[in-house]
């Protein structure tokens, strides 16, 4: 949860870039963390649930119309994410990775695990993903997402 991430960042005095002491940068992180719940998380999880979990539980494939609607909802918030939060910066809060970037990418990996490569036609988003992966380490990133990326093997 966001609350535990903030608690851990404060308790263990993580490097400043994770949850910046600069008020403007921190405000950007806080703004994203508040926005993402019903936007990136809400729409990304909805796609994951409707494309992977519901068919798994019901044994019935999702109708193409329903999947198209859910995908379009996600595409709308992805556009907002790029325009409002990424803009032309390397990371959400500026030039360094923060908790906002980490949370954002983790949420975006759910639709990817469901088979929707949302980075494919979004070069700005794909480049941001590459920077986040490099900042945390590619091996750690792959380990952390191994389960979700292999969910279709169920």
Short mmCIF file of C-alpha atoms in Angstrom, two decimals:
data_model
loop_
_atom_site.label_atom_id
_atom_site.label_comp_id
_atom_site.label_asym_id
_atom_site.label_seq_id
_atom_site.Cartn_x
_atom_site.Cartn_y
_atom_site.Cartn_z
CA UNK A 1 0.00 0.00 0.00
CA UNK A 2 1.00 3.61 -0.41
CA UNK A 3 0.84 4.17 3.34
CA UNK A 4 3.40 1.45 4.08
CA UNK A 5 5.72 2.68 1.33
CA UNK A 6 5.72 6.17 2.81
CA UNK A 7 6.22 4.76 6.31
CA UNK A 8 9.21 2.69 5.16
CA UNK A 9 10.75 5.61 3.28
CA UNK A 10 10.55 7.76 6.42
CA UNK A 11 11.51 5.09 8.96
CA UNK A 12 14.58 3.89 7.12
CA UNK A 13 15.59 7.32 5.80
CA UNK A 14 15.82 6.12 2.22
CA UNK A 15 17.71 8.23 -0.29
CA UNK A 16 15.91 11.53 -0.82
CA UNK A 17 14.89 10.82 -4.42
CA UNK A 18 12.43 8.11 -3.35
CA UNK A 19 10.28 10.54 -1.36
CA UNK A 20 11.86 13.98 -1.87
CA UNK A 21 12.26 16.49 0.92
CA UNK A 22 11.89 19.29 -1.64
CA UNK A 23 8.25 20.31 -1.24
CA UNK A 24 7.52 20.78 -4.95
CA UNK A 25 8.97 17.39 -5.87
CA UNK A 26 7.20 15.75 -2.94
CA UNK A 27 3.95 17.36 -4.05
CA UNK A 28 4.38 15.77 -7.49
CA UNK A 29 4.93 12.36 -5.87
CA UNK A 30 1.93 12.83 -3.56
CA UNK A 31 -0.23 14.07 -6.43
CA UNK A 32 0.51 10.99 -8.49
CA UNK A 33 0.09 8.60 -5.57
CA UNK A 34 -3.36 10.10 -4.89
CA UNK A 35 -4.39 10.10 -8.56
CA UNK A 36 -3.29 6.59 -9.44
CA UNK A 37 -5.75 4.72 -7.20
CA UNK A 38 -8.80 5.24 -9.40
CA UNK A 39 -6.93 5.82 -12.63
CA UNK A 40 -3.89 3.68 -13.41
CA UNK A 41 -4.63 1.10 -10.71
CA UNK A 42 -8.35 1.14 -11.28
CA UNK A 43 -8.27 0.81 -15.06
CA UNK A 44 -5.19 -1.45 -15.23
CA UNK A 45 -6.60 -3.84 -12.64
CA UNK A 46 -9.96 -3.84 -14.39
CA UNK A 47 -8.33 -4.94 -17.64
CA UNK A 48 -6.37 -7.62 -15.82
CA UNK A 49 -9.46 -8.91 -14.01
CA UNK A 50 -11.68 -8.95 -17.07
CA UNK A 51 -9.09 -10.39 -19.46
CA UNK A 52 -7.43 -12.97 -17.18
CA UNK A 53 -9.22 -13.70 -13.91
CA UNK A 54 -12.88 -13.66 -14.93
CA UNK A 55 -12.37 -16.02 -17.89
CA UNK A 56 -10.28 -18.25 -15.61
CA UNK A 57 -13.01 -18.35 -12.96
CA UNK A 58 -16.02 -18.61 -15.28
CA UNK A 59 -14.48 -20.65 -18.08
CA UNK A 60 -15.99 -18.16 -20.52
CA UNK A 61 -13.99 -15.77 -22.71
CA UNK A 62 -14.71 -12.08 -22.44
CA UNK A 63 -16.75 -10.55 -25.23
CA UNK A 64 -14.67 -8.47 -27.64
CA UNK A 65 -16.95 -5.46 -27.04
CA UNK A 66 -16.42 -5.58 -23.28
CA UNK A 67 -12.66 -5.99 -23.69
CA UNK A 68 -12.54 -3.07 -26.12
CA UNK A 69 -14.37 -0.82 -23.64
CA UNK A 70 -12.08 -1.77 -20.75
CA UNK A 71 -9.00 -1.28 -22.95
CA UNK A 72 -10.21 2.15 -24.06
CA UNK A 73 -10.69 3.23 -20.43
CA UNK A 74 -7.08 2.28 -19.73
CA UNK A 75 -5.85 4.08 -22.85
CA UNK A 76 -7.53 7.30 -21.69
CA UNK A 77 -5.71 7.26 -18.34
CA UNK A 78 -2.42 6.30 -20.00
CA UNK A 79 -2.69 9.41 -22.16
CA UNK A 80 -3.42 11.50 -19.05
CA UNK A 81 -0.43 9.91 -17.30
CA UNK A 82 1.91 10.81 -20.14
CA UNK A 83 0.59 14.36 -20.53
CA UNK A 84 0.11 15.30 -16.86
CA UNK A 85 2.75 13.36 -14.99
CA UNK A 86 5.56 12.41 -17.36
CA UNK A 87 5.41 15.45 -19.62
CA UNK A 88 8.99 15.80 -20.91
CA UNK A 89 10.73 14.71 -17.71
CA UNK A 90 12.72 11.51 -17.20
CA UNK A 91 10.63 10.62 -14.12
CA UNK A 92 7.39 11.78 -12.53
CA UNK A 93 9.02 14.10 -9.97
CA UNK A 94 11.82 15.29 -12.25
CA UNK A 95 15.26 13.96 -13.00
CA UNK A 96 15.36 11.12 -10.44
CA UNK A 97 13.21 8.08 -9.78
CA UNK A 98 10.72 8.28 -6.92
CA UNK A 99 8.11 6.11 -5.24
CA UNK A 100 5.62 7.51 -7.77
CA UNK A 101 7.53 5.93 -10.66
CA UNK A 102 7.87 2.64 -8.84
CA UNK A 103 4.16 2.47 -8.01
CA UNK A 104 3.20 3.53 -11.54
CA UNK A 105 5.26 0.89 -13.28
CA UNK A 106 4.16 -1.89 -10.94
CA UNK A 107 0.52 -1.05 -11.69
CA UNK A 108 1.18 -0.95 -15.44
CA UNK A 109 2.68 -4.42 -15.40
CA UNK A 110 -0.72 -5.99 -14.62
CA UNK A 111 -2.15 -5.24 -18.09
CA UNK A 112 1.16 -6.35 -19.61
CA UNK A 113 0.83 -9.64 -17.72
CA UNK A 114 -2.68 -9.94 -19.18
CA UNK A 115 -1.20 -9.76 -22.67
CA UNK A 116 -1.78 -6.07 -23.40
CA UNK A 117 1.54 -4.44 -24.30
CA UNK A 118 0.63 -0.87 -23.47
CA UNK A 119 4.22 0.27 -24.11
CA UNK A 120 4.31 -0.91 -27.72
CA UNK A 121 2.79 2.18 -29.36
CA UNK A 122 3.81 4.68 -26.69
CA UNK A 123 7.50 5.57 -27.13
CA UNK A 124 7.48 8.10 -24.27
CA UNK A 125 6.03 5.52 -21.91
CA UNK A 126 8.40 2.81 -23.14
CA UNK A 127 11.43 5.05 -22.62
CA UNK A 128 10.24 5.93 -19.10
CA UNK A 129 9.81 2.20 -18.36
CA UNK A 130 13.38 1.57 -19.50
CA UNK A 131 14.68 4.31 -17.18
CA UNK A 132 12.72 2.95 -14.20
CA UNK A 133 13.95 -0.59 -14.86
CA UNK A 134 17.55 0.64 -15.07
CA UNK A 135 17.17 2.65 -11.86
CA UNK A 136 15.97 -0.36 -9.84
CA UNK A 137 18.04 -2.91 -11.74
CA UNK A 138 16.78 -5.08 -14.58
CA UNK A 139 17.26 -8.35 -12.71
CA UNK A 140 15.36 -7.14 -9.63
CA UNK A 141 12.62 -5.76 -11.87
CA UNK A 142 12.24 -9.12 -13.66
CA UNK A 143 12.22 -11.03 -10.37
CA UNK A 144 9.58 -8.73 -8.90
CA UNK A 145 7.30 -9.15 -11.93
CA UNK A 146 7.90 -12.80 -12.70
CA UNK A 147 4.57 -13.91 -11.23
CA UNK A 148 2.41 -11.35 -12.99
CA UNK A 149 4.19 -11.77 -16.31
CA UNK A 150 3.61 -15.53 -16.20
CA UNK A 151 0.00 -15.39 -14.98
CA UNK A 152 -1.35 -16.59 -18.33
CA UNK A 153 0.39 -19.93 -17.72
CA UNK A 154 -2.40 -20.76 -15.28
#
